[in-house]
Coordinates of C-alpha atoms and ligand atoms in Angstrom, one line a residue:
M1 CA 19.8 -3.6 -44.9
E2 CA 17.9 -6.0 -47.1
Y3 CA 14.8 -5.6 -45.0
R4 CA 14.3 -2.2 -46.6
G5 CA 13.9 -3.8 -50.1
Y6 CA 14.9 -7.0 -51.8
D7 CA 13.9 -6.6 -55.4
S8 CA 17.5 -6.1 -56.6
A9 CA 20.9 -5.1 -55.2
G10 CA 24.0 -3.5 -56.4
V11 CA 27.5 -2.3 -55.4
A12 CA 29.8 0.4 -56.7
V13 CA 33.5 0.8 -55.7
L14 CA 36.0 3.5 -56.5
D15 CA 39.3 1.7 -57.2
G16 CA 41.4 4.7 -56.2
A17 CA 42.8 5.0 -59.8
G18 CA 39.9 6.8 -61.4
T19 CA 37.6 3.9 -62.2
L20 CA 34.2 3.1 -60.9
I21 CA 33.4 -0.6 -60.7
V22 CA 29.8 -1.5 -60.6
E23 CA 27.8 -4.7 -60.4
R24 CA 24.0 -4.9 -60.2
K25 CA 21.6 -7.8 -60.2
A26 CA 17.8 -8.2 -60.0
G27 CA 16.4 -10.3 -57.1
R28 CA 17.7 -11.0 -53.6
L29 CA 21.1 -9.9 -52.4
A30 CA 22.1 -13.6 -52.7
N31 CA 21.8 -13.2 -56.5
L32 CA 24.3 -10.4 -56.5
E33 CA 26.6 -12.4 -54.3
T34 CA 26.5 -15.3 -56.7
E35 CA 27.2 -13.0 -59.6
L36 CA 30.2 -11.5 -57.7
D37 CA 31.5 -15.0 -57.1
V38 CA 31.3 -15.7 -60.8
T39 CA 32.7 -12.4 -62.1
G40 CA 35.3 -12.1 -59.3
R41 CA 35.2 -10.2 -56.1
D42 CA 38.9 -9.1 -56.3
R43 CA 37.8 -6.5 -58.8
F44 CA 36.1 -4.7 -56.0
A45 CA 39.3 -3.6 -54.1
G46 CA 39.1 0.1 -53.6
T47 CA 39.0 3.2 -51.5
A48 CA 35.3 3.9 -51.1
G49 CA 32.2 2.2 -52.1
M50 CA 28.5 1.8 -51.6
G51 CA 25.8 -0.9 -51.8
H52 CA 22.0 -0.7 -52.2
T53 CA 19.0 -3.0 -52.0
R54 CA 16.0 -1.9 -53.8
W55 CA 12.2 -1.8 -53.4
A56 CA 11.0 -0.9 -56.9
T57 CA 8.9 2.2 -57.4
H58 CA 9.9 3.5 -60.9
G59 CA 10.7 0.6 -63.2
A60 CA 10.4 -3.1 -62.8
P61 CA 13.0 -5.0 -60.7
V62 CA 15.3 -5.9 -63.5
D63 CA 19.1 -5.5 -63.7
R64 CA 19.1 -2.2 -65.6
N65 CA 16.8 -0.6 -63.1
S66 CA 19.0 -1.7 -60.1
H67 CA 21.1 0.8 -58.3
P68 CA 23.7 2.2 -58.4
H69 CA 22.9 4.3 -61.4
R70 CA 25.5 6.1 -63.5
D71 CA 25.8 9.0 -65.9
T72 CA 26.7 8.4 -69.5
A73 CA 30.4 8.7 -69.0
E74 CA 30.2 6.4 -66.0
R75 CA 32.0 8.8 -63.7
V76 CA 29.2 9.3 -61.1
A77 CA 27.4 6.5 -59.2
V78 CA 24.2 7.2 -57.3
V79 CA 22.0 5.1 -55.0
H80 CA 18.6 6.5 -53.9
N81 CA 15.8 5.8 -51.5
G82 CA 12.5 7.6 -51.9
I83 CA 10.8 9.1 -55.0
I84 CA 11.9 12.1 -57.1
E85 CA 8.5 13.5 -57.9
N86 CA 9.5 15.9 -60.7
F87 CA 11.6 13.2 -62.4
A88 CA 9.4 13.3 -65.6
T89 CA 10.3 17.0 -66.1
L90 CA 14.0 16.3 -65.3
R91 CA 14.1 13.3 -67.6
A92 CA 12.5 15.3 -70.5
E93 CA 15.1 18.0 -69.9
L94 CA 18.0 15.5 -70.1
E95 CA 16.6 13.9 -73.2
A96 CA 16.2 17.3 -74.9
D97 CA 19.9 17.7 -74.2
G98 CA 20.6 14.5 -76.1
I99 CA 21.2 12.3 -73.0
E100 CA 20.0 8.8 -73.4
L101 CA 18.7 7.2 -70.2
S102 CA 19.4 3.6 -69.7
S103 CA 16.8 2.8 -67.0
D104 CA 13.2 3.5 -66.2
T105 CA 14.1 4.9 -62.8
D106 CA 13.7 8.4 -61.3
T107 CA 17.2 7.9 -59.8
E108 CA 19.1 7.9 -63.0
T109 CA 18.1 11.5 -63.7
A110 CA 20.0 12.5 -60.5
A111 CA 23.1 10.7 -61.7
H112 CA 23.1 12.6 -65.0
L113 CA 22.3 16.0 -63.4
I114 CA 25.1 15.6 -60.8
A115 CA 27.6 14.6 -63.5
R116 CA 26.6 17.7 -65.5
A117 CA 26.9 20.0 -62.4
Y118 CA 30.3 18.5 -61.7
T119 CA 31.5 19.2 -65.2
D120 CA 30.1 22.6 -66.0
G121 CA 28.9 25.7 -64.0
P122 CA 29.6 27.2 -60.6
A123 CA 29.9 23.8 -58.8
A124 CA 32.3 22.2 -61.3
G125 CA 34.9 20.1 -59.8
D126 CA 33.2 20.2 -56.3
L127 CA 31.2 17.0 -55.7
P128 CA 29.3 18.3 -52.5
A129 CA 28.4 21.5 -54.3
S130 CA 27.3 19.6 -57.4
V131 CA 25.0 17.3 -55.3
R132 CA 23.6 20.4 -53.5
T133 CA 22.9 22.1 -56.8
V134 CA 20.9 19.1 -57.9
C135 CA 19.1 18.5 -54.5
R136 CA 17.8 22.0 -54.7
R137 CA 16.0 21.0 -57.9
L138 CA 14.6 17.7 -56.7
E139 CA 11.0 17.4 -55.4
G140 CA 9.8 14.6 -53.3
A141 CA 11.4 12.5 -50.6
F142 CA 14.9 11.2 -51.2
T143 CA 18.2 10.0 -49.7
L144 CA 21.0 10.1 -52.2
V145 CA 24.5 8.6 -51.9
V146 CA 26.9 9.7 -54.5
T147 CA 30.5 9.0 -55.6
H148 CA 32.6 10.3 -58.4
A149 CA 35.5 8.5 -60.1
D150 CA 37.6 11.7 -59.8
E151 CA 37.1 11.8 -56.0
P152 CA 38.3 8.4 -54.8
D153 CA 38.3 9.3 -51.0
L154 CA 34.9 11.0 -50.8
I155 CA 31.3 9.9 -50.5
V156 CA 28.5 12.5 -50.5
A157 CA 25.1 11.8 -49.2
A158 CA 22.0 14.0 -48.8
R159 CA 18.5 13.7 -47.5
R160 CA 15.0 15.1 -47.6
S161 CA 12.2 13.3 -45.7
S162 CA 14.0 10.0 -46.0
P163 CA 16.5 8.7 -43.4
L164 CA 20.2 9.0 -43.4
V165 CA 22.7 8.3 -40.6
V166 CA 26.5 8.6 -40.5
G167 CA 28.6 6.0 -38.6
V168 CA 31.8 7.4 -37.2
G169 CA 34.5 4.7 -36.8
E170 CA 38.2 4.9 -36.3
G171 CA 39.8 5.5 -39.7
E172 CA 36.5 4.8 -41.4
T173 CA 33.2 6.5 -41.9
F174 CA 29.8 5.1 -43.0
V175 CA 26.5 6.4 -44.3
A176 CA 23.4 4.3 -44.3
S177 CA 19.6 4.5 -44.0
D178 CA 19.8 2.7 -40.7
V179 CA 22.5 2.1 -38.1
S180 CA 22.2 -1.7 -38.4
A181 CA 24.3 -1.4 -41.6
F182 CA 27.4 -0.4 -39.7
I183 CA 26.7 -1.4 -36.1
E184 CA 29.3 -4.2 -36.6
H185 CA 31.9 -1.4 -37.0
T186 CA 30.8 1.4 -34.8
R187 CA 28.0 2.5 -32.4
D188 CA 28.9 6.2 -32.7
A189 CA 26.4 7.7 -35.1
V190 CA 25.2 11.0 -36.3
E191 CA 21.7 11.7 -37.5
L192 CA 21.3 14.1 -40.4
G193 CA 18.5 16.8 -40.3
Q194 CA 16.1 17.6 -43.1
D195 CA 17.7 19.0 -46.3
Q196 CA 21.2 18.3 -45.1
L197 CA 24.2 17.0 -46.9
V198 CA 27.2 15.1 -45.6
A199 CA 30.6 14.7 -47.2
I200 CA 32.4 11.7 -45.7
T201 CA 36.0 10.6 -45.8
R202 CA 37.9 7.9 -43.9
D203 CA 38.8 10.6 -41.4
G204 CA 35.4 12.1 -40.7
Y205 CA 32.5 14.0 -42.0
E206 CA 31.2 17.5 -42.7
V207 CA 27.6 18.5 -42.7
T208 CA 26.0 21.4 -44.6
D209 CA 22.5 22.4 -45.6
F210 CA 21.4 22.5 -49.3
A211 CA 22.6 26.1 -49.5
G212 CA 26.1 25.1 -48.5
E213 CA 26.0 26.6 -45.0
P214 CA 27.6 24.6 -42.2
A215 CA 24.9 22.7 -40.4
Q216 CA 24.5 20.9 -37.1
A217 CA 23.7 17.2 -37.1
K218 CA 22.9 15.2 -33.9
P219 CA 25.5 12.7 -32.6
F220 CA 24.2 9.7 -30.7
T221 CA 25.4 6.4 -29.5
V222 CA 23.4 3.3 -30.6
A223 CA 22.0 1.6 -27.5
W224 CA 22.2 -2.0 -28.9
D225 CA 24.9 -4.0 -30.6
L226 CA 25.3 -6.4 -33.5
S227 CA 23.8 -9.4 -31.7
A228 CA 20.4 -7.5 -31.6
A229 CA 20.4 -7.4 -35.4
E230 CA 21.5 -11.0 -35.9
K231 CA 19.3 -14.2 -35.8
G232 CA 21.0 -15.6 -32.7
G233 CA 20.4 -19.3 -33.5
H234 CA 16.8 -18.8 -34.8
D235 CA 15.8 -20.0 -38.2
Y236 CA 14.4 -16.5 -39.0
F237 CA 14.4 -13.1 -37.5
M238 CA 10.6 -13.1 -37.0
L239 CA 10.7 -16.0 -34.6
K240 CA 13.5 -14.4 -32.7
E241 CA 11.6 -11.1 -32.5
I242 CA 8.4 -12.9 -31.4
E243 CA 10.4 -14.4 -28.5
E244 CA 12.0 -11.1 -27.7
Q245 CA 8.6 -9.6 -26.8
P246 CA 8.8 -9.8 -23.0
E247 CA 12.1 -8.0 -23.1
A248 CA 10.9 -5.5 -25.7
L249 CA 7.8 -4.7 -23.5
A250 CA 9.9 -4.2 -20.4
N251 CA 12.1 -1.8 -22.4
T252 CA 9.0 0.1 -23.6
L253 CA 7.8 0.6 -20.0
R254 CA 11.2 1.2 -18.4
G255 CA 11.7 4.7 -17.0
H256 CA 8.2 5.9 -17.8
F257 CA 6.9 5.9 -14.3
D258 CA 8.8 8.0 -11.8
H259 CA 7.7 9.6 -8.5
G260 CA 4.2 8.4 -9.1
R261 CA 3.9 10.0 -12.6
I262 CA 3.9 8.8 -16.2
I263 CA 6.7 10.4 -18.2
L264 CA 7.0 10.7 -22.0
D265 CA 10.5 10.7 -23.7
E266 CA 10.4 14.1 -25.4
Q267 CA 7.7 16.5 -24.5
R268 CA 7.6 19.8 -26.3
M269 CA 4.1 20.4 -25.0
S270 CA 3.0 21.5 -21.5
D271 CA 0.7 19.7 -19.0
Q272 CA -1.8 22.4 -19.7
D273 CA -1.7 21.5 -23.4
L274 CA -2.5 17.9 -22.4
R275 CA -5.3 19.1 -20.2
D276 CA -6.8 21.2 -23.0
V277 CA -7.0 18.2 -25.3
D278 CA -10.7 17.6 -26.2
K279 CA -10.4 15.0 -28.9
V280 CA -7.8 12.4 -29.9
F281 CA -7.0 11.1 -33.4
V282 CA -4.8 8.1 -33.8
V283 CA -3.2 7.8 -37.3
A284 CA -1.1 4.9 -38.5
C285 CA -0.8 2.2 -41.1
G286 CA -1.0 -1.5 -41.1
T287 CA 0.0 -3.2 -37.9
A288 CA 0.6 0.1 -36.2
Y289 CA -3.0 1.0 -37.1
H290 CA -4.2 -2.1 -35.4
S291 CA -2.3 -1.1 -32.3
G292 CA -4.2 2.2 -32.5
L293 CA -7.5 0.4 -32.7
I294 CA -6.6 -1.3 -29.4
A295 CA -5.5 2.0 -27.9
K296 CA -9.0 3.5 -28.5
Y297 CA -10.6 1.2 -25.9
A298 CA -8.1 2.2 -23.2
I299 CA -7.8 5.9 -23.9
E300 CA -11.6 6.5 -24.1
H301 CA -12.1 4.4 -21.0
W302 CA -9.4 6.1 -19.0
T303 CA -9.8 9.7 -20.2
R304 CA -13.4 10.0 -21.4
L305 CA -12.0 11.7 -24.5
P306 CA -13.4 10.7 -27.9
V307 CA -10.8 8.9 -29.9
E308 CA -10.9 8.4 -33.6
V309 CA -8.5 5.9 -35.2
E310 CA -7.8 6.5 -38.8
L311 CA -5.6 5.0 -41.5
A312 CA -2.9 7.6 -42.2
S313 CA -3.4 7.3 -45.9
E314 CA -7.0 8.3 -45.6
F315 CA -6.7 10.9 -42.9
R316 CA -5.3 13.9 -44.7
Y317 CA -7.4 13.5 -47.8
R318 CA -10.8 13.9 -46.0
D319 CA -10.5 17.2 -44.2
P320 CA -10.7 15.9 -40.6
V321 CA -11.9 18.3 -38.0
L322 CA -8.7 19.4 -36.2
D323 CA -7.8 22.4 -34.1
R324 CA -5.2 23.2 -31.4
D325 CA -7.0 21.2 -28.8
T326 CA -6.9 18.0 -30.9
L327 CA -4.2 15.6 -30.0
V328 CA -3.0 13.4 -33.0
V329 CA -1.2 10.3 -31.9
A330 CA 1.0 9.1 -34.8
I331 CA 2.2 5.5 -34.4
S332 CA 5.0 4.3 -36.6
Q333 CA 7.7 1.7 -35.9
S334 CA 10.0 3.1 -38.5
G335 CA 9.1 6.7 -38.0
E336 CA 9.5 7.2 -41.7
T337 CA 6.3 5.8 -43.2
A338 CA 5.3 8.4 -45.8
D339 CA 1.6 8.2 -45.2
T340 CA 1.9 8.7 -41.5
L341 CA 4.5 11.5 -42.0
E342 CA 2.1 13.3 -44.3
A343 CA -0.7 12.8 -41.8
V344 CA 1.5 14.4 -39.1
R345 CA 2.3 17.3 -41.4
H346 CA -1.4 17.8 -42.2
A347 CA -2.3 17.7 -38.5
R348 CA 0.3 20.3 -37.6
G349 CA -0.7 22.5 -40.5
Q350 CA -4.1 22.6 -38.9
K351 CA -2.5 23.5 -35.5
A352 CA -3.3 20.2 -33.9
R353 CA -0.6 18.8 -31.5
V354 CA 1.1 15.6 -32.5
L355 CA 2.5 12.9 -30.2
A356 CA 4.6 10.3 -32.0
I357 CA 5.0 6.7 -30.9
C358 CA 8.1 5.4 -32.6
N359 CA 10.7 2.7 -32.5
T360 CA 13.5 4.5 -34.3
N361 CA 15.3 7.2 -32.5
G362 CA 15.4 10.5 -34.3
A363 CA 13.3 9.4 -37.3
Q364 CA 11.4 12.0 -39.2
I365 CA 8.0 11.5 -37.6
P366 CA 9.2 12.1 -34.0
R367 CA 11.3 15.0 -35.2
E368 CA 8.2 16.7 -36.6
S369 CA 6.1 16.0 -33.6
D370 CA 5.3 17.9 -30.4
A371 CA 6.0 15.0 -28.1
V372 CA 7.5 11.5 -28.5
L373 CA 7.3 8.2 -26.8
Y374 CA 9.9 5.7 -28.1
T375 CA 9.0 2.0 -27.9
H376 CA 12.6 1.0 -27.4
A377 CA 11.8 -2.5 -28.7
G378 CA 15.2 -2.8 -30.4
P379 CA 15.8 -3.4 -34.1
E380 CA 13.1 -5.4 -35.9
V381 CA 14.6 -7.0 -39.0
G382 CA 11.7 -9.3 -40.0
V383 CA 9.5 -7.3 -42.4
A384 CA 6.3 -8.3 -40.5
A385 CA 5.9 -6.3 -37.3
T386 CA 5.7 -8.4 -34.1
K387 CA 7.6 -7.1 -31.1
T388 CA 7.0 -3.6 -32.2
F389 CA 3.3 -4.2 -32.3
T390 CA 3.0 -5.3 -28.7
S391 CA 5.4 -2.5 -27.7
Q392 CA 3.2 0.0 -29.5
I393 CA 0.2 -1.3 -27.6
A394 CA 2.1 -0.7 -24.3
A395 CA 3.3 2.7 -25.4
N396 CA -0.3 3.7 -26.5
Y397 CA -1.4 2.8 -23.0
L398 CA 1.3 5.0 -21.5
V399 CA -0.1 7.8 -23.6
G400 CA -3.6 7.1 -22.3
L401 CA -2.3 7.1 -18.7
A402 CA -0.4 10.3 -19.3
L403 CA -3.5 12.0 -20.6
A404 CA -5.6 10.6 -17.7
Q405 CA -3.0 11.9 -15.3
A406 CA -2.9 15.4 -16.8
R407 CA -6.7 15.6 -17.0
G408 CA -7.3 14.2 -13.6
T409 CA -9.7 11.5 -14.9
K410 CA -7.7 9.0 -12.9
Y411 CA -6.3 9.4 -9.4
P412 CA -2.6 9.0 -9.0
D413 CA -3.1 5.6 -7.2
E414 CA -5.2 4.4 -10.1
V415 CA -2.5 5.4 -12.6
A416 CA 0.0 3.6 -10.5
R417 CA -2.1 0.5 -10.4
E418 CA -2.6 0.5 -14.2
F419 CA 1.1 0.9 -14.7
A420 CA 1.8 -2.0 -12.3
E421 CA -0.5 -4.2 -14.4
L422 CA 1.4 -3.2 -17.5
E423 CA 4.7 -4.0 -15.7
A424 CA 3.4 -7.6 -15.1
M425 CA 2.9 -8.1 -18.8
P426 CA 6.4 -9.1 -19.8
A427 CA 6.0 -12.2 -17.6
A428 CA 2.5 -12.9 -19.0
V429 CA 3.8 -12.7 -22.5
Q430 CA 6.7 -15.0 -21.6
K431 CA 4.0 -17.5 -20.5
A432 CA 2.1 -17.0 -23.7
L433 CA 5.2 -18.0 -25.5
S434 CA 5.0 -21.4 -24.1
T435 CA 2.2 -22.1 -26.6
V436 CA 4.7 -21.8 -29.5
D437 CA 5.3 -25.5 -30.1
H438 CA 1.6 -26.3 -30.0
V439 CA 0.8 -23.4 -32.4
R440 CA 3.6 -24.4 -34.8
A441 CA 2.2 -27.9 -35.0
L442 CA -1.2 -26.4 -35.7
G443 CA 0.3 -24.1 -38.4
Q444 CA 1.7 -27.1 -40.2
Q445 CA -1.8 -28.7 -40.2
L446 CA -3.4 -25.5 -41.6
A447 CA -0.8 -24.8 -44.3
D448 CA -2.9 -26.2 -47.1
S449 CA -6.0 -24.2 -46.2
K450 CA -7.5 -21.9 -48.8
A451 CA -8.5 -19.2 -46.4
V452 CA -8.6 -18.5 -42.6
L453 CA -11.1 -16.3 -40.8
F454 CA -10.3 -14.5 -37.6
L455 CA -13.0 -13.3 -35.1
G456 CA -12.9 -11.2 -32.0
R457 CA -14.9 -8.8 -30.0
H458 CA -13.9 -5.6 -28.1
V459 CA -10.1 -5.5 -27.9
G460 CA -10.1 -9.0 -29.5
F461 CA -11.4 -7.5 -32.7
P462 CA -8.2 -5.6 -33.6
V463 CA -6.3 -8.7 -32.6
A464 CA -8.3 -10.6 -35.1
L465 CA -7.5 -8.0 -37.8
E466 CA -3.9 -8.2 -37.0
G467 CA -3.9 -12.0 -37.0
A468 CA -5.4 -11.9 -40.5
L469 CA -2.9 -9.3 -41.7
K470 CA 0.0 -11.4 -40.5
L471 CA -1.3 -14.4 -42.4
K472 CA -2.0 -12.5 -45.6
E473 CA 1.4 -10.9 -45.7
L474 CA 3.5 -13.9 -44.7
A475 CA 1.7 -16.9 -46.1
Y476 CA -0.1 -15.2 -49.1
M477 CA -3.3 -16.9 -47.9
H478 CA -6.7 -15.2 -48.0
A479 CA -7.5 -14.2 -44.4
E480 CA -10.1 -11.8 -43.0
G481 CA -10.6 -10.4 -39.5
F482 CA -14.2 -9.6 -38.4
A483 CA -15.9 -8.3 -35.3
A484 CA -17.7 -11.5 -34.3
G485 CA -21.0 -9.6 -33.9
E486 CA -20.8 -8.7 -37.7
L487 CA -20.8 -12.4 -38.6
K488 CA -24.5 -12.6 -39.3
H489 CA -24.5 -9.4 -41.2
G490 CA -22.7 -11.1 -44.1
P491 CA -19.4 -12.9 -43.4
I492 CA -21.2 -16.0 -42.1
A493 CA -21.9 -16.8 -45.8
L494 CA -18.2 -17.6 -46.1
I495 CA -18.3 -20.4 -43.6
E496 CA -18.1 -23.8 -45.2
S497 CA -17.1 -27.3 -44.1
G498 CA -13.5 -27.4 -42.8
L499 CA -12.9 -23.7 -43.0
P500 CA -10.5 -22.7 -40.2
V501 CA -11.8 -19.9 -38.0
V502 CA -9.6 -18.5 -35.3
V503 CA -11.6 -17.0 -32.5
V504 CA -10.1 -14.6 -29.9
M505 CA -12.1 -15.1 -26.8
P506 CA -12.5 -12.4 -24.1
S507 CA -12.1 -13.4 -20.4
P508 CA -15.1 -15.2 -19.0
K509 CA -14.6 -13.2 -15.8
G510 CA -13.6 -9.8 -17.2
R511 CA -16.1 -9.7 -20.0
A512 CA -18.7 -12.3 -19.1
V513 CA -21.4 -10.8 -21.4
L514 CA -19.1 -10.7 -24.4
H515 CA -17.8 -14.1 -23.6
A516 CA -21.3 -15.6 -23.7
K517 CA -22.1 -13.8 -27.0
L518 CA -18.9 -15.1 -28.6
L519 CA -19.7 -18.7 -27.5
S520 CA -23.0 -18.2 -29.4
N521 CA -21.1 -17.0 -32.4
I522 CA -18.8 -20.0 -32.3
S523 CA -21.8 -22.4 -32.1
E524 CA -23.2 -20.7 -35.2
I525 CA -20.0 -21.3 -37.2
Q526 CA -19.5 -24.7 -35.8
A527 CA -23.0 -25.7 -36.9
R528 CA -22.0 -24.8 -40.4
G529 CA -18.9 -27.0 -40.4
A530 CA -16.1 -24.5 -39.5
R531 CA -13.0 -25.8 -37.8
T532 CA -12.6 -23.7 -34.7
I533 CA -9.3 -22.6 -33.3
V534 CA -9.9 -20.8 -30.1
I535 CA -7.5 -18.6 -28.3
A536 CA -8.8 -18.4 -24.7
E537 CA -7.8 -17.6 -21.2
E538 CA -6.3 -20.5 -19.3
G539 CA -8.8 -22.3 -17.1
D540 CA -11.8 -21.1 -19.3
D541 CA -13.4 -24.6 -19.4
T542 CA -16.7 -23.3 -20.8
V543 CA -15.0 -22.8 -24.2
R544 CA -13.7 -26.4 -24.6
P545 CA -16.8 -27.9 -26.2
F546 CA -16.7 -25.1 -28.9
A547 CA -13.0 -25.5 -29.7
D548 CA -11.7 -28.0 -32.2
E549 CA -8.3 -26.6 -31.2
L550 CA -7.7 -24.7 -28.0
V551 CA -4.8 -22.4 -27.4
E552 CA -4.6 -21.1 -23.8
V553 CA -3.1 -17.8 -22.9
P554 CA -2.5 -16.4 -19.4
A555 CA -5.4 -14.6 -17.7
V556 CA -4.7 -10.8 -17.7
P557 CA -6.8 -7.7 -17.3
T558 CA -9.2 -7.2 -20.3
L559 CA -7.4 -4.2 -21.9
L560 CA -4.1 -6.0 -21.8
Q561 CA -5.3 -9.2 -23.4
P562 CA -4.1 -8.3 -26.9
L563 CA -0.6 -8.5 -25.6
V564 CA -0.9 -12.2 -24.9
S565 CA -3.5 -13.2 -27.5
S566 CA -1.5 -11.7 -30.4
V567 CA 1.5 -14.1 -29.7
P568 CA -0.1 -17.3 -30.9
L569 CA -1.5 -15.5 -34.0
Q570 CA 2.0 -14.3 -34.9
V571 CA 3.5 -17.8 -34.5
L572 CA 0.6 -19.3 -36.5
A573 CA 1.2 -17.0 -39.5
A574 CA 4.9 -17.5 -39.4
E575 CA 4.6 -21.3 -39.3
I576 CA 2.0 -21.5 -42.0
A577 CA 4.3 -19.4 -44.2
R578 CA 7.3 -21.5 -43.4
T579 CA 5.5 -24.7 -44.1
R580 CA 4.3 -23.3 -47.5
G581 CA 8.0 -22.7 -48.3
Y582 CA 8.1 -18.9 -48.1
D583 CA 10.7 -16.6 -46.7
V584 CA 9.1 -15.5 -43.5
D585 CA 11.4 -12.5 -43.0
K586 CA 11.0 -11.2 -46.5
P587 CA 7.5 -11.6 -47.8
R588 CA 7.0 -10.8 -51.5
N589 CA 6.3 -7.3 -52.7
L590 CA 6.8 -5.8 -49.2
A591 CA 9.5 -3.7 -47.5
K592 CA 9.9 -2.8 -43.9
S593 CA 9.9 0.9 -44.4
V594 CA 7.3 2.3 -46.7
T595 CA 8.8 5.6 -47.5
V596 CA 6.5 6.3 -50.5
E597 CA 2.8 7.2 -50.5
Ligands
LIG601 C1 2.9 -5.5 -41.1 C2 3.7 -4.3 -41.1 C3 3.1 -3.1 -41.7 C4 3.6 -1.8 -40.9 C5 3.1 -0.6 -41.6 C6 3.5 0.7 -40.8 O1 3.5 -6.5 -40.4 O2 4.8 -4.3 -40.6 O3 1.8 -3.1 -41.8 O4 3.0 -1.9 -39.6 O5 3.7 -0.5 -42.9 O6 4.8 0.8 -40.6 P1 5.4 1.7 -39.5 O7 5.0 1.2 -38.2 O8 6.9 1.7 -39.7 O9 4.9 3.1 -39.8

């Protein structure tokens, strides 16, 4: 689970004889492992236990802020994901009662409150009831996992707006934020709903709501196994995931075209609703946002609907014009990104319909949406999005085709043709992967650069933005993506001798005018001493004189070009980062799921 946070880690085990054994350490999980080797792992024999890896929100990543947190008497242990927004009030209340808190975290308040509820009051002696009592008081988004030294065979977990799944094995039960934590032991899982609590024992589980009423949680079988969440001989997950893109794309497309029609996964809106759509908003963050920028070209072209693409974190704070005929497409790999989730809630509050594109079955964003298209790209462990990005592009296109089909802006045979072109993409991406060795060598040469610029036009512009984002987040190198036409309006001042500039070329056939204009742009930067690295369609010989380095990708239809041209940019960023000595799978300060705003 380290991909969710790697600032610190901790474990707590109930020894079965009334003692809670805890070890916590700042830094990567490996630090905790070393500590356990020194202090002795035998101490951790017990009946039930929990582990946590943290991405710091309240309090610096130091030992005392690491989870699990305990109450003063060290009877209760709590791990937490999310933010308890009213923690300052709760903390003041505890301090007024004479309780001394030993960390700067919001989580510790929950440990003290649960211990108090277990000792005194109507829930005394009942751990699930004590946790429920406290959950009802908490504001914000949280998943809590709780043990009590007096209850050696029980673990209680609760969730609001943060993920929690139960793994049901034989003679063992698990809770985790994500199935990959227990996939080694069982593929039978249960997904908890909003404001639900689960009490697990070795024999099974019981779900209630926060009022204590029995509640239904949704059982499912995980469609992939442990090998999907392991490196499988690769140095790092990201490279494995880059190479999995053909398969991921095929999985995204599979089953979505049947009897001549595009089909979504879960559609809680009618064809008439789709026909009534008069405007589309795409909301997402980071890489998912870049996939949305690409989608705009296709959706507007195919449906003639206006499409606005907006960062989810900006969307709901600027009063966007929404009504019941607005379709909001929310794109999120994890399905739990707080900014995107809040954008979805805002949109639904304004009566707009929401269609989610998501890689995680049953995550909160798809649960709160009117329709869902899952990308089915499989687990992505590397923190930087790669295969889920290309899968999102394909899924966005399916949404565009579904809209075109419902609205009649494309004839059925045209929809079928577009789908067939999409279906040819896994093979094209496989071919694009043959550039990996060349690009890795290039990455090694560029590793000492101060900065890299990325240029593109049309759908190549979001590809340039994504190439720059990958380089920033992995190699901690200054990188900027620009629309090549903007160059003379300012950014050209950045060009200096030897500066690497990556240019994403359009097809000379598909976009001849843009191709010619980009060649002029490259001449301008070459004249100023830039080192040009050009990603171009194979056989595009006109570009050779302008390219200090040429990376060829297969010729594909214009709208599909991002699927192939992104591949070398992913490899380039990973290789520059690796050469600079960084952990490609776990870039500093980042976590895979950004569950806080
Ligand atoms: C970059 C990256 C992030 C995510 C963003 C949204 O490589 O992974 O920019 O794309 O945090 O995450 P999801 O798609 O889970 O909503």
